[in-house]
XYZ file of C-alpha atoms in Angstrom:
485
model
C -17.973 3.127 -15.580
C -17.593 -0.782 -14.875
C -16.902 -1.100 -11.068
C -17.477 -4.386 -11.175
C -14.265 -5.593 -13.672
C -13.454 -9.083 -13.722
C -9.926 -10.341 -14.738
C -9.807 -11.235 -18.250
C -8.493 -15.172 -19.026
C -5.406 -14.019 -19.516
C -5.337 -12.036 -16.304
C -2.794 -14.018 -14.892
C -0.534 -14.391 -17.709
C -0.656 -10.453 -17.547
C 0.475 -9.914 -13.971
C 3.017 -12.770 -14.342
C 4.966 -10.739 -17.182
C 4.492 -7.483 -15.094
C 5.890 -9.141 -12.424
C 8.883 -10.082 -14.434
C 8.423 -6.876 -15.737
C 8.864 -4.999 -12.716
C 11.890 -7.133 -11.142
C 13.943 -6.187 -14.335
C 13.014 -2.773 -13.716
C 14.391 -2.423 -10.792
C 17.753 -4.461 -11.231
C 18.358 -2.417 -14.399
C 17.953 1.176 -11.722
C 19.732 -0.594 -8.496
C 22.518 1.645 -7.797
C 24.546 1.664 -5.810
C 24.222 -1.763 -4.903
C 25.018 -1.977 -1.325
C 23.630 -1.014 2.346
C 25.201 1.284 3.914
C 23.915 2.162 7.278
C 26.388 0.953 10.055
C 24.599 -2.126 12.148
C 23.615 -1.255 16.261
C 22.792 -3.532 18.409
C 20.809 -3.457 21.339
C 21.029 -6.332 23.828
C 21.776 -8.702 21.586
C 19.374 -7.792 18.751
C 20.148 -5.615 15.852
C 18.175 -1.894 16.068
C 15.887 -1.081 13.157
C 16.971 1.653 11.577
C 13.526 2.894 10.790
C 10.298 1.393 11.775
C 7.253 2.352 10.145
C 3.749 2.451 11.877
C 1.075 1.671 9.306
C 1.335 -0.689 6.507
C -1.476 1.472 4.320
C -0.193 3.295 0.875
C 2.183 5.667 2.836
C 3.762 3.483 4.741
C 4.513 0.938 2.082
C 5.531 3.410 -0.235
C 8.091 4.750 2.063
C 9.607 1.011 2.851
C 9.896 0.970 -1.106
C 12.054 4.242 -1.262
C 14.313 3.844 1.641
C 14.587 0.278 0.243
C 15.807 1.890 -3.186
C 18.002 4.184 -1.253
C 19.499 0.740 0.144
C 18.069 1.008 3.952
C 16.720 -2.055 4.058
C 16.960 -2.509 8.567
C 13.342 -1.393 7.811
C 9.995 -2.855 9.180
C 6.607 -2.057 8.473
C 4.018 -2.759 11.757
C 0.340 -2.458 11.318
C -2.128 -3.577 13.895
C -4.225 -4.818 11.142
C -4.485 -8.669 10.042
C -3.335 -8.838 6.691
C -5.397 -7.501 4.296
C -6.934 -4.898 6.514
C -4.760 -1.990 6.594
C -5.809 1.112 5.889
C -9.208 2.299 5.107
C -9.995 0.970 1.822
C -12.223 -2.239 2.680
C -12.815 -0.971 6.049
C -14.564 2.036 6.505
C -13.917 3.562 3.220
C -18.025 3.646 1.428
C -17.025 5.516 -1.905
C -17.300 2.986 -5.201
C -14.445 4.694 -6.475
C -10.855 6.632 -5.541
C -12.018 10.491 -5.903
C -8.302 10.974 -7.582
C -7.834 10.986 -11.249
C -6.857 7.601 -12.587
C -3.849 8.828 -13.779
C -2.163 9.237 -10.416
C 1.057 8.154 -9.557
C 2.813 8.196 -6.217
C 3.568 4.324 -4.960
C 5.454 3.395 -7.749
C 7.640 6.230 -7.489
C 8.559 6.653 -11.066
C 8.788 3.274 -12.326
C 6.600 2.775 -14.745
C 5.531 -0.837 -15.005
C 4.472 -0.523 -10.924
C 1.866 2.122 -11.466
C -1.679 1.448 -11.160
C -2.122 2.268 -14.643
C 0.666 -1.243 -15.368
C -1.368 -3.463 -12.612
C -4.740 -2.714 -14.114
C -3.683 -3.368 -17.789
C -2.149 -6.535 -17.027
C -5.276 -7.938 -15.954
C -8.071 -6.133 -17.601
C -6.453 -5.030 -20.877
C -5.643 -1.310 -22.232
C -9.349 -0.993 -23.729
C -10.891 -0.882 -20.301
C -8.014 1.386 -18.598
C -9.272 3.807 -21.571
C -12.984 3.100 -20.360
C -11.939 3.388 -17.102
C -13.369 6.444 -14.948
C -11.851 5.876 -11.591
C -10.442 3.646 -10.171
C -12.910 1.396 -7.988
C -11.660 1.567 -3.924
C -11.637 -2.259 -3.974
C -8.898 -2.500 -6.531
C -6.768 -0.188 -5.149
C -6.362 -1.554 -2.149
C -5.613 -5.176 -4.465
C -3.437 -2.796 -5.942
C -1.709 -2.382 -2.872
C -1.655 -6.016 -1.777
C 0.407 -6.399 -5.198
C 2.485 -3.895 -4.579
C 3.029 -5.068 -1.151
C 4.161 -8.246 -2.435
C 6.107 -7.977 -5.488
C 8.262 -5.666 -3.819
C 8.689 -8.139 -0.536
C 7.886 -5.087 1.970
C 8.668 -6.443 5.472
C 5.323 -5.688 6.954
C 4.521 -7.290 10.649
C 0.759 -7.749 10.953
C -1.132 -7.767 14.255
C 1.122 -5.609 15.900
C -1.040 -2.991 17.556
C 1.196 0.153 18.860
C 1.134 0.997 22.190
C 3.687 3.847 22.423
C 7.238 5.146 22.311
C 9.606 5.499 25.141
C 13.551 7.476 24.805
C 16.120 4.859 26.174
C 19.946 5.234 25.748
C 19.320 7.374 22.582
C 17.431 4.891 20.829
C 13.953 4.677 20.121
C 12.060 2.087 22.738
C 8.734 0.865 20.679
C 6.064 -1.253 22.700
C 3.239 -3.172 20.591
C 0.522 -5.596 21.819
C 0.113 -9.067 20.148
C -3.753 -10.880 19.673
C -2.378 -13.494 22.201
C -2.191 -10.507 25.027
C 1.826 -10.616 24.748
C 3.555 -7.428 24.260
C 6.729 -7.605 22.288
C 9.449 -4.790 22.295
C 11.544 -3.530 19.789
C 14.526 -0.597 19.301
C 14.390 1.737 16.564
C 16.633 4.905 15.611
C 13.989 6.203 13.254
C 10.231 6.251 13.776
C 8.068 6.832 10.877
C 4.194 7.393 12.016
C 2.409 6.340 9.027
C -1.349 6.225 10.183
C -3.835 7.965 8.014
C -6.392 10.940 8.366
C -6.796 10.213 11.667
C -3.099 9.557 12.713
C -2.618 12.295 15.308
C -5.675 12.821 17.035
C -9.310 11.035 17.047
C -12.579 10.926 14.609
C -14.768 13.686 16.358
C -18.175 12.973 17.404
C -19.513 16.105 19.047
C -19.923 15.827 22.832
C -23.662 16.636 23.090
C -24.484 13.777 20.675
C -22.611 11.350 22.510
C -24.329 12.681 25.848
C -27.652 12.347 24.716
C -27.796 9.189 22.728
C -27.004 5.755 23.276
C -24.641 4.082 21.758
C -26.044 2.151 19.445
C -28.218 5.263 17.928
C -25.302 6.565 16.315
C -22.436 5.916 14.579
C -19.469 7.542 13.220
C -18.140 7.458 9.201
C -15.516 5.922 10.002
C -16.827 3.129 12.122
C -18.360 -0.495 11.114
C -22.334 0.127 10.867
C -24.568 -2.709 9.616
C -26.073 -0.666 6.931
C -28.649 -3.847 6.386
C -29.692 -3.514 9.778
C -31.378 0.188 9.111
C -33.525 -1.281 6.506
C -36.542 0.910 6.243
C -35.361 3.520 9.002
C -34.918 6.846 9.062
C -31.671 8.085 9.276
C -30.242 11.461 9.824
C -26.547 12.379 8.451
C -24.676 15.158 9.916
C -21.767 16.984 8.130
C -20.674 18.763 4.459
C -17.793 16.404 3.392
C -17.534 13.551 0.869
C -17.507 10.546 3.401
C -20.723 12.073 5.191
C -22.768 11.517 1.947
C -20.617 8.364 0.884
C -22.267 7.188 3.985
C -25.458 8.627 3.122
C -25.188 6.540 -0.213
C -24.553 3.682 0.848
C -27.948 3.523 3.686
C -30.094 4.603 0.733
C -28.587 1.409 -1.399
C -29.304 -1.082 1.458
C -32.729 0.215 1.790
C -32.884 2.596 4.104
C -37.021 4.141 4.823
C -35.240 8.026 3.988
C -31.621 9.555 4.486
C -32.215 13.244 5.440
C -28.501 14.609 5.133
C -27.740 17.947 7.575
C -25.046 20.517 7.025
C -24.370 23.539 8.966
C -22.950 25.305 5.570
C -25.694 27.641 3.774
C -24.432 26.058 0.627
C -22.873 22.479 -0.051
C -19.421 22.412 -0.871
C -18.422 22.701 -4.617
C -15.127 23.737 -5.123
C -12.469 20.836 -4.617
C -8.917 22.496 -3.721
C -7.829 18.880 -4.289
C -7.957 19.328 -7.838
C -5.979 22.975 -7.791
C -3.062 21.464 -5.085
C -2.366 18.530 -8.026
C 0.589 20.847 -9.294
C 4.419 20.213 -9.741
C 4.871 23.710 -8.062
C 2.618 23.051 -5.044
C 3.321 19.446 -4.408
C 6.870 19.410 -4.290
C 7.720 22.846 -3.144
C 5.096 24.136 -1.054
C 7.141 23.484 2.396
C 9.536 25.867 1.769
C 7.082 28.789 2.083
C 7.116 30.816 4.585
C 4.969 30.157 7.395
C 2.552 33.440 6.548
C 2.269 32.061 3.022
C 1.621 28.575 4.347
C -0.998 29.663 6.425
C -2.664 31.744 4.108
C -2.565 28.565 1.468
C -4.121 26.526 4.233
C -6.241 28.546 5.605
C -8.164 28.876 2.127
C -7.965 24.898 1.647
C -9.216 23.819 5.117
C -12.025 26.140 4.072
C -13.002 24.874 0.891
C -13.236 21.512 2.299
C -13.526 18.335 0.257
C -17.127 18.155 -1.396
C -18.251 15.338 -2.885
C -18.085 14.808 -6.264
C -20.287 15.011 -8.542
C -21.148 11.147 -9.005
C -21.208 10.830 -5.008
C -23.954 13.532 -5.428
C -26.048 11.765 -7.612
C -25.759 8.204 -5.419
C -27.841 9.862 -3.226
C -29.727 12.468 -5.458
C -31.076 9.621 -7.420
C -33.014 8.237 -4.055
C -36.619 9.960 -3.661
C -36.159 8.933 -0.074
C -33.288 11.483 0.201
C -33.059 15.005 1.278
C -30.773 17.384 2.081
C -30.973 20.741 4.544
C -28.231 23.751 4.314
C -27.997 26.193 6.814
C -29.183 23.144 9.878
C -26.351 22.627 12.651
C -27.614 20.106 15.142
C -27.852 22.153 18.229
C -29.124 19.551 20.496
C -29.937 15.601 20.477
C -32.256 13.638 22.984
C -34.233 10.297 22.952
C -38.379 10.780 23.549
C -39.301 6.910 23.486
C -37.625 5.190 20.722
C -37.139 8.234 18.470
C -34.083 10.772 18.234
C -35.059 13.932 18.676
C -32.585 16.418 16.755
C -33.381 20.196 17.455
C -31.871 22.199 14.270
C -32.363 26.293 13.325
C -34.548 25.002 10.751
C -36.894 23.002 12.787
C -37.421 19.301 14.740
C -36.189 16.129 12.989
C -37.015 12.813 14.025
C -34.716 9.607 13.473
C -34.413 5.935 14.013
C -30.424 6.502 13.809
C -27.589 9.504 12.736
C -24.585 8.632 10.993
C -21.865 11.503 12.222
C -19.775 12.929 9.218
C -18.030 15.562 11.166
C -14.132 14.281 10.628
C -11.587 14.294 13.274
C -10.107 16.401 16.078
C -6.013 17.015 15.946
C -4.975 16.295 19.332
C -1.802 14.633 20.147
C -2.798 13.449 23.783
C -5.577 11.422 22.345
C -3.441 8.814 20.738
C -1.241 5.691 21.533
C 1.240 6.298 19.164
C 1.984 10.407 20.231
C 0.620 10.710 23.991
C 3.629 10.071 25.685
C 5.262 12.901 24.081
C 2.476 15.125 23.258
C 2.952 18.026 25.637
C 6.666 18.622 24.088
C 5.391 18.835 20.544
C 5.378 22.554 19.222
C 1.871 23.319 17.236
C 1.101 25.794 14.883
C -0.480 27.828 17.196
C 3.013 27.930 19.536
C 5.255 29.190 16.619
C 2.859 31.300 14.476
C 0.294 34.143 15.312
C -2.064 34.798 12.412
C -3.059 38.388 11.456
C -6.172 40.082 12.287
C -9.039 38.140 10.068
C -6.845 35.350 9.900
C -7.194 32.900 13.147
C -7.871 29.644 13.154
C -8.416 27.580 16.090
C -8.400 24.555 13.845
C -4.600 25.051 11.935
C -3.508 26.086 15.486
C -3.718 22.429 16.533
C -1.579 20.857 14.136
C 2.158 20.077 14.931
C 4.619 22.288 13.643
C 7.051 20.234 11.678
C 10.751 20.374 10.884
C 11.923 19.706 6.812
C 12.481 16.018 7.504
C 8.419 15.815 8.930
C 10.096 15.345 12.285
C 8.278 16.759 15.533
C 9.801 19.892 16.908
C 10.031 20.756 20.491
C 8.093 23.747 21.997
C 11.307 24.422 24.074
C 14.997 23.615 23.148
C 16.044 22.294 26.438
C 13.661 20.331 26.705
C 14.194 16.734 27.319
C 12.810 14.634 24.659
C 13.764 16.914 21.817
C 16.532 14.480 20.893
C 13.677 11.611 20.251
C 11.262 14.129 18.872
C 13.719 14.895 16.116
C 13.542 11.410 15.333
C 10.381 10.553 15.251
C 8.340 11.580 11.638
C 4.983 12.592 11.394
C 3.560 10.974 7.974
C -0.198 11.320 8.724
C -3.168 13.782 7.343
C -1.828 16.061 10.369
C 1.359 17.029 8.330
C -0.416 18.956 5.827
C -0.207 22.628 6.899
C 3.822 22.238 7.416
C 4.330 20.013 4.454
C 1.185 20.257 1.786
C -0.167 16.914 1.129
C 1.864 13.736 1.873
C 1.591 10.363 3.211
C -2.297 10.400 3.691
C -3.220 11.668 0.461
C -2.429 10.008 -2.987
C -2.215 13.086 -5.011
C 0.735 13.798 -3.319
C 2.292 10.895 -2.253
C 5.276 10.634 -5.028
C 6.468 13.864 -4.090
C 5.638 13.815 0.029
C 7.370 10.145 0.338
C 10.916 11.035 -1.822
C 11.026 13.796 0.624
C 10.504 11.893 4.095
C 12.918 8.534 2.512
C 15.574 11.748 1.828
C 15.728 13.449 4.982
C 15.758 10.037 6.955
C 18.629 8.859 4.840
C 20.356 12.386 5.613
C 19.804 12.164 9.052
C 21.082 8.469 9.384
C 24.459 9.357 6.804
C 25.182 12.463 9.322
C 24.106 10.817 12.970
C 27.435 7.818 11.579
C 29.631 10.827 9.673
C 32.436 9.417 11.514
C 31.703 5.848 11.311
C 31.510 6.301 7.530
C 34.868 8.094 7.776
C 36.392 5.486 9.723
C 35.429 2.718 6.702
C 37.160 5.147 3.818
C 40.076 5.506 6.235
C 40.448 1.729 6.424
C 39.485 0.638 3.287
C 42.249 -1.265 1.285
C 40.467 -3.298 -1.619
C 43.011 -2.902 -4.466
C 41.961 -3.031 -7.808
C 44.756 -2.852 -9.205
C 46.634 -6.119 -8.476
C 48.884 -6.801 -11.340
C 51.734 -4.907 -12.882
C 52.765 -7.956 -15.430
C 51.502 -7.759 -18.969
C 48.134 -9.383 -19.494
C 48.196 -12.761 -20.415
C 47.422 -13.119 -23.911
């Protein structure tokens, strides 16, 4: 596998007749032709009638289908500077997407804006065949494409600070670079923000009591990988990103990686790879909620291991090592060594790079916390049998058809903006299978959430809309003479 592909000669030709290629596309499917959402205003400005937080592949991908739906009073806000959104040249350390090449899900069923189009048109047909995976790096140029040729109105550098109920609209507050915070109305919130989107990465609380900060870092953080040179570094957790990370120290030289995993045996069985079905991907939600557990307890189980080629990054290293059965039980410093106590004995590192994902907590983040407490969880509207618990799918909110946030009570207050605002992130999975933060099930998970918020928007204006058909008086017929020869 080449995961270093350079455009051909022609590579610009290429994407110049896709992007002709795609623009016919979509004028030969645009119908109807018209918007059709009524226009509010709020002090003078017009309301969005969706706003989107997160300009990564779920967000932009649902722009693109309310956009084909013709709600266009849409805008995409990402804290990011352009070119940084989502996790792709950020913290993502994998060389390549862990999906099959052959997935689909952005492009929403039109053919010449699938990855499969965007990678032919500048490296040829010959090297898709070659073609493994698909290297991170050019999916997220993928993206930027994508971004572009459809002209998704994304608003950069607008960091989200929270969401206030006002008057029945949705009051949205985001801070600027500058220090200025701006303010805009919304009807329809769309939370579009990743694995991580309703809660926080989770660094155990005994490691970040008993090590300085700068002797540890989290996957998904920045670390200066050429900085641990010749050190020894420890790696705690079972997942793919924890020995992505572990890769990616042992290429930049690191003395030895010694990878730690509380497992007695590392993951193997990818539930990924069973959930990429027509049947489970577009149906799943409408189990009931024993079946849905049941499908989710097994997944959350299984985990994601790496795959094989992620193994063998590291594998190939003499300098690496792995150790089943070893939770960290305790961390301290003794001079200018960590010290990690494990069942299987002492280990002794320069730095630890924490693999252990992320906590679902509502409270813990900007874009949720002033609503948090309303928000019915799993563990509020379920009880698992006997066998069954989990403390884990008990924290994740319990979602309505639409992905919208359901209130633990029905009087209370802010159920009116809760069933407004749409939960797109990793956090959605037990109530709606995989969706906005997952690829492999973005086609079906986005067509769903552009649906419902179309529904909602048609029904909240049923009488406006009746009101236009009552006092609509275009005549097309406008001539009874004979037609002029």
């Amino acid at each position: 596998m080449d995961t270093n592909t350079q455009p051909g000669t022609g590579a610009q030709g290429g994407l110049a007749a896709l992007d002709a290629a795609v623009r016919r596309d979509l004028e030969i499917i645009r119908y109807p032709r018209r918007e059709w959402v009524p226009a509010i205003e709020h002090d003078g400005r017009r309301v969005l009638d969706v706003a989107i937080i997160g300009a990564g592949q779920g967000g932009l991908a649902t722009a693109f289908a309310l956009k084909r739906n013709n709600i266009t009073n849409v805008r995409i806000f990402d804290r990011a500077a352009k070119g940084g959104e989502g996790p792709w040249v950020t913290f993502a350390r994998m060389i390549t997407l862990r999906t099959p090449k052959y997935v689909t899900g952005p492009d929403l069923g039109v053919p010449s804006l699938t990855p499969r189009s965007w990678y032919e048109a500048q490296f040829g047909a010959e090297a898709w065949e070659k073609l493994d995976k698909i290297p991170r790096g050019q999916w997220q140029a993928y993206l930027d494409w994508y971004r572009d040729i459809l002209d998704l109105p994304v608003a950069n550098d607008h960091d989200f600070q929270g969401v206030t109920w006002e008057n029945g609209l949705l009051r949205l507050t985001f801070g600027r670079p500058d220090g200025t915070t701006h303010v805009h109305y919304a009807r329809k919130l769309v939370l579009a923000t990743g694995i991580e989107g309703c809660g926080t990465w989770n660094v155990p609380d005994f490691i970040r009591e008993g090590l300085p900060r700068t002797r540890y870092a989290h996957t998904s953080e920045a670390i200066d990988f050429a900085a641990l040179k010749g050190k020894r570094i420890g790696v705690l957790g079972a997942g793919a990103s924890a020995f992505d990370n572990a890769a990616t120290a042992l290429e930049e030289g690191a003395g030895s990686v010694t990878l730690c995993l509380r497992r007695k045996e590392i993951p193997s069985i990818n539930p990924y790879r069973w959930m990429e079905n027509t049947g489970f991907l577009a149906y799943y939600p409408a189990l009931s909620d024993d079946l849905r557990w049941g499908f989710m307890r097994r997944i959350f189980e299984l985990n994601q291991p790496p795959p094989q080629d992620t193994f063998w990054r590291c594998r190939r290293h003499a300098n690496f090592s792995y150790r089943t059965g070893c939770p960290w039980t305790a961390v301290r410093m003794e001079g200018d060594e960590i010290v990690v106590d494990s069942p299987t004995g002492e280990m002794r590192f320069d730095f630890v790079i924490i693999g252990t994902g992320f906590a679902t907590d509502l409270a813990l983040r900007p874009e949720t916390k002033s609503f948090a407490a309303s928000v019915a969880l799993w563990g509020d509207r379920y009880t698992a049998p006997g066998g069954s618990e989990s403390a884990v799918l008990e924290s994740y909110p319990y979602l309505g058809a639409n992905y919208q946030f359901q209130p633990r009570s029905k009087d209370d207050p802010l159920a009116p903006m809760l069933a407004n605002i749409h939960n797109f992130t990793f956090s959605a999975t037990p109530s709606m299978g995989l969706s906005g933060a997952s690829i492999s099930g973005m086609r079906f998970g986005v067509e769903r959430l552009a649906h419902g918020l179309g529904r909602d928007l048609y029904v909240a204006d049923g009488q406006k809309h009746l009101e236009s058909l009552l006092s609509y008086d275009v005549q097309e017929l406008v001539s009874l003479d004979p037609p002029v020869a």
